[in-house]
Short mmCIF file of C-alpha atoms in Angstrom, two decimals:
data_model
loop_
_atom_site.label_atom_id
_atom_site.label_comp_id
_atom_site.label_asym_id
_atom_site.label_seq_id
_atom_site.Cartn_x
_atom_site.Cartn_y
_atom_site.Cartn_z
CA UNK A 1140 0.08 0.11 0.12
CA UNK A 1141 1.47 3.53 -0.87
CA UNK A 1142 2.12 5.59 1.97
CA UNK A 1143 0.31 8.88 2.59
CA UNK A 1144 1.89 11.91 4.01
CA UNK A 1145 3.03 12.76 6.71
CA UNK A 1146 6.43 11.33 6.52
CA UNK A 1147 7.99 9.51 9.62
CA UNK A 1148 9.66 11.66 12.06
CA UNK A 1149 13.39 11.56 12.67
CA UNK A 1150 14.40 10.35 16.12
CA UNK A 1151 16.89 9.38 18.75
CA UNK A 1152 16.57 6.92 21.49
CA UNK A 1153 17.44 9.16 24.35
CA UNK A 1154 20.49 8.71 26.41
CA UNK A 1155 22.68 10.81 28.76
CA UNK A 1156 24.62 12.23 25.81
CA UNK A 1157 21.60 13.28 23.72
CA UNK A 1158 21.57 16.90 25.07
CA UNK A 1159 25.01 17.36 23.36
CA UNK A 1160 23.44 16.15 19.89
CA UNK A 1161 20.43 18.55 20.48
CA UNK A 1162 22.69 21.32 21.08
CA UNK A 1163 24.69 20.67 17.90
CA UNK A 1164 21.88 19.33 15.45
CA UNK A 1165 18.77 20.65 17.32
CA UNK A 1166 16.67 20.82 13.92
CA UNK A 1167 17.57 17.30 12.97
CA UNK A 1168 15.78 15.63 15.75
CA UNK A 1169 12.10 15.62 15.46
CA UNK A 1170 11.50 12.65 17.84
CA UNK A 1171 12.81 11.23 21.03
CA UNK A 1172 12.29 7.70 22.45
CA UNK A 1173 12.46 7.60 26.21
CA UNK A 1174 13.49 4.92 28.35
CA UNK A 1175 11.58 5.21 31.77
CA UNK A 1176 13.90 2.68 33.45
CA UNK A 1177 16.80 5.23 32.91
CA UNK A 1178 14.90 7.73 34.94
CA UNK A 1179 14.47 5.69 38.19
CA UNK A 1180 16.51 3.73 40.52
CA UNK A 1181 14.80 0.41 41.13
CA UNK A 1182 15.59 -0.76 44.30
CA UNK A 1183 13.99 -4.29 43.47
CA UNK A 1184 11.19 -6.46 44.89
CA UNK A 1185 12.69 -6.45 48.32
CA UNK A 1186 11.87 -2.81 48.77
CA UNK A 1187 8.64 -1.89 50.94
CA UNK A 1188 5.64 -1.13 48.85
CA UNK A 1189 5.58 2.39 47.49
CA UNK A 1190 9.33 2.61 48.01
CA UNK A 1191 10.70 0.62 45.10
CA UNK A 1192 11.27 3.33 42.25
CA UNK A 1193 13.31 6.25 43.07
CA UNK A 1194 13.16 8.86 40.32
CA UNK A 1195 16.29 10.47 39.12
CA UNK A 1196 14.70 14.10 39.29
CA UNK A 1197 17.55 15.98 37.48
CA UNK A 1198 17.34 13.55 34.58
CA UNK A 1199 13.62 13.81 34.16
CA UNK A 1200 13.64 17.67 34.21
CA UNK A 1201 16.23 17.50 31.55
CA UNK A 1202 14.28 14.96 29.31
CA UNK A 1203 11.23 17.16 29.85
CA UNK A 1204 13.17 20.15 28.51
CA UNK A 1205 14.29 18.31 25.49
CA UNK A 1206 10.77 16.92 24.69
CA UNK A 1207 9.51 20.36 24.11
CA UNK A 1208 8.38 20.75 20.50
CA UNK A 1209 9.07 16.99 19.51
CA UNK A 1210 7.02 13.74 19.47
CA UNK A 1211 8.10 11.30 22.07
CA UNK A 1212 7.36 7.73 22.93
CA UNK A 1213 8.40 5.32 25.48
CA UNK A 1214 10.80 2.32 25.31
CA UNK A 1215 10.81 -0.11 28.13
CA UNK A 1216 13.77 -2.39 29.06
CA UNK A 1217 12.85 -4.38 32.18
CA UNK A 1218 9.16 -5.98 31.79
CA UNK A 1219 10.33 -9.06 29.90
CA UNK A 1220 6.74 -9.44 28.88
CA UNK A 1221 7.49 -13.24 27.27
CA UNK A 1222 8.66 -14.56 30.63
CA UNK A 1223 6.32 -17.22 32.17
CA UNK A 1224 5.95 -15.10 35.59
CA UNK A 1225 3.42 -12.51 36.46
CA UNK A 1226 3.47 -9.25 35.07
CA UNK A 1227 5.76 -6.57 37.07
CA UNK A 1228 2.69 -4.27 37.57
CA UNK A 1229 4.55 -2.06 40.09
CA UNK A 1230 6.98 -1.37 37.13
CA UNK A 1231 4.17 -0.93 34.72
CA UNK A 1232 2.65 1.65 37.10
CA UNK A 1233 6.05 3.46 37.49
CA UNK A 1234 6.53 3.56 33.79
CA UNK A 1235 2.92 4.76 33.15
CA UNK A 1236 3.43 7.46 35.80
CA UNK A 1237 6.55 8.49 33.93
CA UNK A 1238 4.72 8.82 30.73
CA UNK A 1239 1.94 10.66 32.50
CA UNK A 1240 4.21 13.49 34.09
CA UNK A 1241 6.03 13.97 30.73
CA UNK A 1242 2.97 14.56 28.90
CA UNK A 1243 2.04 11.19 27.81
CA UNK A 1244 4.02 8.81 25.30
CA UNK A 1245 2.51 8.74 21.81
CA UNK A 1246 3.04 4.98 22.11
CA UNK A 1247 5.24 2.51 24.19
CA UNK A 1248 7.40 -0.11 23.13
CA UNK A 1249 8.61 -3.22 24.83
CA UNK A 1250 10.87 -6.01 23.90
CA UNK A 1251 9.96 -9.31 22.33
CA UNK A 1252 12.78 -10.82 24.42
CA UNK A 1253 13.36 -12.95 27.35
CA UNK A 1254 15.23 -11.21 30.22
CA UNK A 1255 13.89 -12.83 33.26
CA UNK A 1256 13.10 -16.23 34.57
CA UNK A 1257 11.61 -17.36 37.82
CA UNK A 1258 14.88 -17.90 39.71
CA UNK A 1259 17.36 -15.92 37.32
CA UNK A 1260 17.92 -13.26 34.89
CA UNK A 1261 20.10 -12.05 32.12
CA UNK A 1262 21.39 -8.65 32.53
CA UNK A 1263 19.21 -6.19 30.73
CA UNK A 1264 21.68 -3.46 29.70
CA UNK A 1265 20.48 -1.03 26.94
CA UNK A 1266 22.41 -2.93 24.23
CA UNK A 1267 22.47 -6.12 26.09
CA UNK A 1268 21.35 -9.74 25.95
CA UNK A 1269 17.82 -10.83 25.35
CA UNK A 1270 17.09 -14.53 24.83
CA UNK A 1271 14.82 -15.94 22.16
CA UNK A 1272 11.25 -16.70 22.68
CA UNK A 1273 9.09 -19.58 21.84
CA UNK A 1274 6.49 -18.50 19.53
CA UNK A 1275 3.47 -20.69 20.19
CA UNK A 1276 -0.18 -20.40 21.52
CA UNK A 1277 1.00 -20.64 25.22
CA UNK A 1278 3.32 -17.69 24.42
CA UNK A 1279 0.49 -15.80 22.55
CA UNK A 1280 -2.01 -16.13 25.38
CA UNK A 1281 0.82 -15.08 27.93
CA UNK A 1282 1.74 -12.00 26.12
CA UNK A 1283 -1.84 -11.06 25.25
CA UNK A 1284 -3.00 -11.17 28.77
CA UNK A 1285 0.01 -8.71 29.85
CA UNK A 1286 -0.33 -6.43 26.82
CA UNK A 1287 -3.86 -5.50 27.76
CA UNK A 1288 -2.75 -4.40 31.15
CA UNK A 1289 0.24 -2.52 29.87
CA UNK A 1290 -1.88 -0.70 27.20
CA UNK A 1291 -4.53 0.29 29.89
CA UNK A 1292 -1.82 1.42 32.36
CA UNK A 1293 0.03 3.59 29.73
CA UNK A 1294 -3.18 4.77 27.89
CA UNK A 1295 -1.32 4.38 24.46
CA UNK A 1296 -0.52 2.00 21.80
CA UNK A 1297 1.87 -0.80 22.63
CA UNK A 1298 4.74 -1.90 20.11
CA UNK A 1299 6.82 -4.99 20.42
CA UNK A 1300 10.43 -4.96 19.21
CA UNK A 1301 11.92 -7.60 17.41
CA UNK A 1302 15.12 -8.99 19.22
CA UNK A 1303 18.46 -9.92 18.14
CA UNK A 1304 19.83 -13.49 18.95
CA UNK A 1305 22.90 -15.60 18.85
CA UNK A 1306 20.99 -18.79 19.02
CA UNK A 1307 17.91 -19.44 16.77
CA UNK A 1308 15.04 -21.68 18.29
CA UNK A 1309 14.24 -24.51 16.03
CA UNK A 1310 10.87 -26.20 15.55
CA UNK A 1311 8.59 -23.31 16.47
CA UNK A 1312 4.71 -23.04 15.82
CA UNK A 1313 5.21 -19.53 14.51
CA UNK A 1314 7.94 -17.54 12.92
CA UNK A 1315 8.62 -14.27 14.69
CA UNK A 1316 6.88 -12.08 11.79
CA UNK A 1317 4.01 -14.36 11.96
CA UNK A 1318 3.83 -14.24 15.76
CA UNK A 1319 3.88 -10.34 15.53
CA UNK A 1320 1.39 -10.57 12.73
CA UNK A 1321 -0.92 -12.37 15.04
CA UNK A 1322 -0.64 -9.89 17.99
CA UNK A 1323 -1.26 -7.14 15.57
CA UNK A 1324 -4.48 -8.69 13.99
CA UNK A 1325 -5.66 -9.47 17.62
CA UNK A 1326 -5.41 -5.53 18.18
CA UNK A 1327 -2.87 -6.33 21.05
CA UNK A 1328 0.13 -4.48 19.62
CA UNK A 1329 1.97 -3.01 16.88
CA UNK A 1330 5.40 -3.54 15.70
CA UNK A 1331 8.67 -1.63 16.42
CA UNK A 1332 11.13 -2.95 13.66
CA UNK A 1333 14.62 -2.98 14.51
CA UNK A 1334 16.27 -3.62 11.15
CA UNK A 1335 19.67 -3.89 12.76
CA UNK A 1336 18.39 -6.62 15.03
CA UNK A 1337 17.35 -8.57 11.81
CA UNK A 1338 20.86 -8.17 10.52
CA UNK A 1339 22.20 -9.35 13.81
CA UNK A 1340 19.94 -12.32 13.97
CA UNK A 1341 20.67 -13.25 10.35
CA UNK A 1342 24.43 -12.99 10.77
CA UNK A 1343 24.37 -15.26 13.78
CA UNK A 1344 22.18 -18.15 11.95
CA UNK A 1345 18.80 -16.68 12.28
CA UNK A 1346 15.97 -15.88 9.70
CA UNK A 1347 16.88 -14.12 6.37
CA UNK A 1348 15.84 -10.46 6.73
CA UNK A 1349 14.24 -10.37 3.41
CA UNK A 1350 12.19 -13.34 4.15
CA UNK A 1351 11.41 -12.09 7.56
CA UNK A 1352 10.14 -8.68 5.91
CA UNK A 1353 8.20 -10.39 3.19
CA UNK A 1354 6.37 -12.34 6.01
CA UNK A 1355 5.85 -9.09 8.23
CA UNK A 1356 2.56 -7.21 7.89
CA UNK A 1357 4.22 -3.86 7.11
CA UNK A 1358 1.24 -1.91 8.04
CA UNK A 1359 1.80 -2.92 11.61
CA UNK A 1360 5.16 -1.32 11.55
CA UNK A 1361 4.86 2.08 13.52
CA UNK A 1362 8.51 2.84 14.52
CA UNK A 1363 11.69 1.71 13.25
CA UNK A 1364 15.09 1.34 14.90
CA UNK A 1365 18.47 1.85 12.99
CA UNK A 1366 21.83 1.17 14.58
CA UNK A 1367 25.24 -0.26 14.01
CA UNK A 1368 27.09 -3.06 15.60
CA UNK A 1369 30.33 -5.07 15.67
CA UNK A 1370 32.03 -8.40 15.09
CA UNK A 1371 33.36 -10.27 18.28
CA UNK A 1372 34.95 -13.42 17.81
CA UNK A 1373 32.97 -14.52 14.89
CA UNK A 1374 29.88 -13.20 16.04
CA UNK A 1375 27.91 -9.97 15.08
CA UNK A 1376 26.93 -7.97 18.00
CA UNK A 1377 23.98 -5.44 18.47
CA UNK A 1378 26.33 -3.01 20.30
CA UNK A 1379 25.07 0.23 19.03
CA UNK A 1380 28.75 1.23 18.37
CA UNK A 1381 28.76 2.62 15.09
CA UNK A 1382 26.35 4.16 12.25
CA UNK A 1383 23.86 2.04 10.44
CA UNK A 1384 25.60 -0.40 8.05
CA UNK A 1385 24.81 -0.39 4.31
CA UNK A 1386 23.05 -3.57 4.20
CA UNK A 1387 20.29 -2.11 6.78
CA UNK A 1388 20.06 1.12 4.64
CA UNK A 1389 19.10 -1.20 1.80
CA UNK A 1390 16.57 -2.94 3.50
CA UNK A 1391 15.36 0.47 4.84
CA UNK A 1392 14.91 1.93 1.34
CA UNK A 1393 13.25 -1.20 0.13
CA UNK A 1394 10.52 -1.79 2.64
CA UNK A 1395 10.05 1.38 4.77
CA UNK A 1396 8.08 3.20 1.91
CA UNK A 1397 5.70 0.11 2.29
CA UNK A 1398 5.24 0.89 6.01
CA UNK A 1399 1.85 2.79 5.73
CA UNK A 1400 1.58 3.61 9.56
CA UNK A 1401 5.21 4.27 10.13
CA UNK A 1402 5.57 7.31 12.57
CA UNK A 1403 9.20 7.40 13.47
CA UNK A 1404 12.74 6.15 12.45
CA UNK A 1405 14.84 6.32 15.59
CA UNK A 1406 18.63 5.86 15.43
CA UNK A 1407 20.13 4.16 18.53
CA UNK A 1408 23.76 4.35 19.81
CA UNK A 1409 25.08 3.59 23.10
CA UNK A 1410 26.44 6.37 25.00
CA UNK A 1411 29.65 4.81 25.80
CA UNK A 1412 30.55 5.18 22.15
CA UNK A 1413 29.49 8.83 21.85
CA UNK A 1414 33.07 10.06 21.73
CA UNK A 1415 34.14 7.39 19.05
CA UNK A 1416 31.19 8.36 17.04
CA UNK A 1417 31.51 12.43 17.29
CA UNK A 1418 29.07 14.95 16.85
CA UNK A 1419 29.68 15.39 13.13
CA UNK A 1420 28.93 11.76 12.23
CA UNK A 1421 25.88 11.64 14.31
CA UNK A 1422 24.57 14.64 12.54
CA UNK A 1423 25.43 13.15 9.22
CA UNK A 1424 23.51 9.86 10.20
CA UNK A 1425 20.53 12.02 11.06
CA UNK A 1426 20.63 13.83 7.79
CA UNK A 1427 20.73 10.51 6.15
CA UNK A 1428 17.68 9.19 8.07
CA UNK A 1429 15.89 12.63 6.98
CA UNK A 1430 16.54 11.49 3.31
CA UNK A 1431 15.01 8.10 4.09
CA UNK A 1432 12.03 9.63 5.78
CA UNK A 1433 11.56 11.67 2.74
CA UNK A 1434 11.48 8.64 0.64
CA UNK A 1435 9.10 7.08 2.89
CA UNK A 1436 6.69 10.20 2.53
CA UNK A 1437 6.33 9.63 -1.01
CA UNK A 1438 4.18 6.90 -2.71
CA UNK A 1439 6.03 3.60 -2.66
CA UNK A 1440 6.30 3.26 -6.16
CA UNK A 1441 8.07 6.49 -6.50
CA UNK A 1442 10.36 5.92 -3.66
CA UNK A 1443 11.57 2.57 -5.25
CA UNK A 1444 12.15 4.31 -8.47
CA UNK A 1445 14.09 6.92 -6.63
CA UNK B 524 6.64 -26.38 30.90
CA UNK B 525 7.26 -23.03 29.73
CA UNK B 526 8.66 -21.65 32.86
CA UNK B 527 10.98 -24.49 33.23
CA UNK B 528 12.17 -24.14 29.41
CA UNK B 529 13.03 -20.31 30.15
CA UNK B 530 14.73 -21.17 33.56
CA UNK B 531 16.96 -23.75 31.78
CA UNK B 532 17.74 -21.23 29.12
CA UNK B 533 18.80 -18.53 31.31
CA UNK B 534 20.68 -20.87 33.52
CA UNK B 535 22.48 -22.29 30.51
CA UNK B 536 23.27 -18.66 29.46
CA UNK B 537 24.76 -17.95 32.73
CA UNK B 538 26.88 -21.00 33.07
CA UNK B 539 29.22 -22.15 30.33
CA UNK B 540 30.05 -25.15 32.65
CA UNK B 541 26.45 -26.20 32.37
CA UNK B 542 26.49 -25.83 28.61
CA UNK B 543 29.74 -27.99 28.64
CA UNK B 544 28.33 -30.43 30.73
CA UNK B 545 25.02 -30.73 28.58
CA UNK B 546 27.45 -30.71 25.44
CA UNK B 547 29.71 -33.44 26.25
CA UNK B 548 28.47 -35.09 29.47
CA UNK B 549 25.65 -37.42 30.00
CA UNK B 550 23.92 -35.92 26.81
CA UNK B 551 20.20 -36.05 27.22
CA UNK B 552 20.14 -36.65 30.80
CA UNK B 553 21.42 -33.46 32.34
CA UNK B 554 18.66 -31.20 31.58
CA UNK B 555 15.93 -33.53 32.22
CA UNK B 556 17.45 -34.20 35.78
CA UNK B 557 17.16 -30.43 36.67
CA UNK B 558 14.19 -29.18 34.80
CA UNK B 559 10.71 -30.47 33.92
CA UNK B 560 10.69 -30.27 30.10
CA UNK B 561 8.67 -31.89 27.24
CA UNK B 562 10.53 -33.94 24.84
CA UNK B 563 10.02 -30.92 22.30
CA UNK B 564 11.37 -28.43 24.93
CA UNK B 565 14.49 -30.51 25.49
CA UNK B 566 15.27 -30.94 21.75
CA UNK B 567 14.93 -27.15 21.46
CA UNK B 568 17.36 -26.59 24.30
CA UNK B 569 19.83 -29.20 23.01
CA UNK B 570 19.79 -27.57 19.65
CA UNK B 571 20.42 -24.08 21.32
CA UNK B 572 23.13 -25.33 23.53
CA UNK B 573 25.03 -27.04 20.50
CA UNK B 574 24.62 -23.94 18.33
CA UNK B 575 27.91 -21.97 17.91
CA UNK B 576 26.00 -18.78 18.97
CA UNK B 577 25.79 -20.07 22.56
CA UNK B 578 29.43 -19.22 23.22
CA UNK B 579 28.63 -15.67 22.21
CA UNK B 580 25.38 -15.68 24.49
CA UNK B 581 27.53 -16.71 27.42
CA UNK B 582 30.24 -14.28 26.67
CA UNK B 583 27.69 -11.17 26.47
CA UNK B 584 25.81 -12.38 29.64
CA UNK B 585 29.35 -12.23 31.48
CA UNK B 586 30.19 -8.88 29.85
CA UNK B 587 26.87 -7.47 31.12
CA UNK B 588 26.98 -8.91 34.52
CA UNK B 589 30.32 -7.32 34.88
CA UNK B 590 29.34 -4.04 33.82
CA UNK B 591 28.17 -2.72 37.12
CA UNK B 592 31.53 -3.62 38.77
CA UNK B 593 33.43 -2.46 35.86
CA UNK B 594 31.81 0.99 36.07
CA UNK B 595 31.98 1.50 39.81
CA UNK B 596 34.61 -0.59 41.26
CA UNK B 597 37.01 -0.69 38.38
CA UNK B 598 40.08 -0.44 40.59
CA UNK B 599 39.23 -3.34 42.61
CA UNK B 600 38.54 -5.59 39.27
CA UNK B 601 41.95 -4.71 37.81
CA UNK B 602 43.67 -5.37 41.06
CA UNK B 603 42.13 -8.90 41.33
CA UNK B 604 43.92 -9.69 37.91
CA UNK B 605 43.72 -13.35 37.20
CA UNK B 606 41.45 -14.10 40.46
CA UNK B 607 38.60 -12.02 39.06
CA UNK B 608 37.31 -14.90 36.81
CA UNK B 609 36.74 -17.66 39.58
CA UNK B 610 35.67 -15.23 41.90
CA UNK B 611 32.85 -13.64 39.80
CA UNK B 612 31.84 -17.17 39.11
CA UNK B 613 31.34 -17.80 42.71
CA UNK B 614 29.60 -14.50 43.17
CA UNK B 615 27.26 -15.21 40.21
CA UNK B 616 26.61 -18.69 41.94
CA UNK B 617 25.53 -16.94 45.19
CA UNK B 618 23.60 -14.28 43.22
CA UNK B 619 22.13 -15.72 40.20
CA UNK B 620 20.02 -12.65 39.44
CA UNK B 621 21.81 -9.58 38.61
CA UNK B 622 20.36 -6.36 40.27
CA UNK B 623 19.35 -3.70 37.61
CA UNK B 624 20.29 -1.01 40.27
CA UNK B 625 23.94 -0.81 39.42
CA UNK B 626 24.83 0.59 42.93
CA UNK B 627 23.02 -2.07 44.59
CA UNK B 628 24.68 -4.66 42.32
CA UNK B 629 28.16 -3.16 43.07
CA UNK B 630 27.44 -2.70 46.72
CA UNK B 631 26.40 -6.39 46.99
CA UNK B 632 29.64 -7.37 45.27
CA UNK B 633 31.79 -5.41 47.64
CA UNK B 634 30.12 -6.75 50.63
CA UNK B 635 30.63 -10.30 49.30
CA UNK B 636 34.14 -9.81 48.41
CA UNK B 637 35.09 -8.36 51.72
CA UNK B 638 33.56 -11.48 53.37
CA UNK B 639 35.59 -13.72 51.12
CA UNK B 640 38.77 -11.91 51.75
CA UNK B 641 38.13 -12.02 55.58
CA UNK B 642 37.37 -15.83 55.40
CA UNK B 643 40.99 -16.13 53.62
CA UNK B 644 40.43 -15.91 49.97
CA UNK B 645 44.12 -15.11 48.59
CA UNK B 646 44.04 -11.80 46.57
CA UNK B 647 46.85 -9.39 45.73
CA UNK B 648 48.04 -7.30 48.67
CA UNK B 649 46.55 -3.98 47.46
CA UNK B 650 43.02 -5.40 46.92
CA UNK B 651 41.64 -4.63 50.32
CA UNK B 652 42.63 -1.04 50.40
CA UNK B 653 41.41 -0.33 46.98
CA UNK B 654 38.12 -2.42 47.64
CA UNK B 655 37.49 -0.27 50.99
CA UNK B 656 38.04 2.98 49.05
CA UNK B 657 35.75 2.18 46.09
CA UNK B 658 33.04 0.34 48.38
CA UNK B 659 32.71 3.76 50.41
CA UNK B 660 32.13 5.62 47.11
CA UNK B 661 29.57 2.95 45.83
CA UNK B 662 27.82 3.23 49.17
CA UNK B 663 27.79 6.92 48.90
CA UNK B 664 26.53 7.05 45.70
CA UNK B 665 23.58 4.28 46.67
CA UNK B 666 22.61 6.59 49.36
CA UNK B 667 22.36 9.54 46.94
CA UNK B 668 20.29 7.45 44.89
CA UNK B 669 17.56 7.15 47.47
CA UNK B 670 15.67 10.08 46.18
CA UNK B 671 13.04 10.05 49.12
CA UNK B 672 15.71 10.89 51.38
CA UNK B 673 15.69 7.78 53.72
CA UNK B 674 19.00 5.81 54.06
CA UNK B 675 19.31 2.98 51.88
CA UNK B 676 19.61 0.39 54.54
CA UNK B 677 16.22 1.51 55.68
CA UNK B 678 14.69 0.89 52.44
CA UNK B 679 16.12 -2.65 52.05
CA UNK B 680 18.81 -4.56 53.51
CA UNK B 681 20.71 -6.78 50.81
CA UNK B 682 20.73 -10.27 51.74
CA UNK B 683 22.46 -13.25 50.11
CA UNK B 684 20.34 -15.81 48.50
#
């Protein structure tokens, strides 16, 4: 389906170095993706009721300043929705409160990754390790119940982001795009399509990105993430350490003009690589995303020909 | 059971030793002895463990779990030198679930390491002094992170599992 205007906005995943990017290239950033988990200290389940989440007031004030004049959405790290454990409703409430206090997320995204099991967890760093999910009816029912609660709490659309994996899971009932489509068609969530995660998973033995994107209902894609990674001992990592690689740009130009409900294209970089990347490189990357967004704002046939 | 499958997957990712045991040891017996798995779940786990990417997953797990200490007690980590690997393995066995509050995780590690040293753990002679200096800074940062003004230890006392 050809897109209609307006074109998607160009965004950044907010981190502590973002204010420096905004000072350098303010007009290039139209959208910010905010991680509530980075705006509080979570003292954990052993804290007494009502005392678990301690806000980082200075950081929240700074984010609020930077959101002025921009669209913004939430990006959660800690809920681990696919886990076969009860929903962390205290964290949902804390995230929803951050959303309300910032003026209301346009949408809120969570990861389609496993971070927590009943007796253990994998550390959920910003560019960290999420484990693969079993895509079957049991997982669907589990996710559906949790998504309804999260959507009610945040009072906005919920998106799920495809993860990056080192180890594909064999013999699944649904592929990941089929699972995302099923959630979409049930009215439970839209898709945050991380194109770099597709590359990471494919380089590490997962599904071919073209087959993945051909199977995905592109009308469900409401936000896209772009990022770069690096090789480590023969494996490709989603380290958010570099600019978007060429193969991801090719996928973006091929498929994003067909995403009829795409609202934002967001670049992710890890703040520990800020000095390596440098402001001119980050600004050039944002300009490049603007060109992509313009291409998405035209009918798909025109964009492809261009 | 899905919960058991997920627990096994997390435990395997956290433990290269368990991966090796499954790969080379009693083969299909190791996981069923520890987890209640359907035959299909067991087949999936065996395929994951035998996939070459499992080594990368285990490495990233360790990098991420070490991140709070690398940020907050860097001098202690450096001073421990080759003793670090075996020590963090023991620490992670005692605390299988990392804490998302990096100062709590670092404070917990400092307390644990202090106990180990007091119990006779051999470390380089400079480690105790560096540990005490960095542990004090971590504790101060942890107190400062209590934005409702109450001392950390009145909010929650860390306890070994």
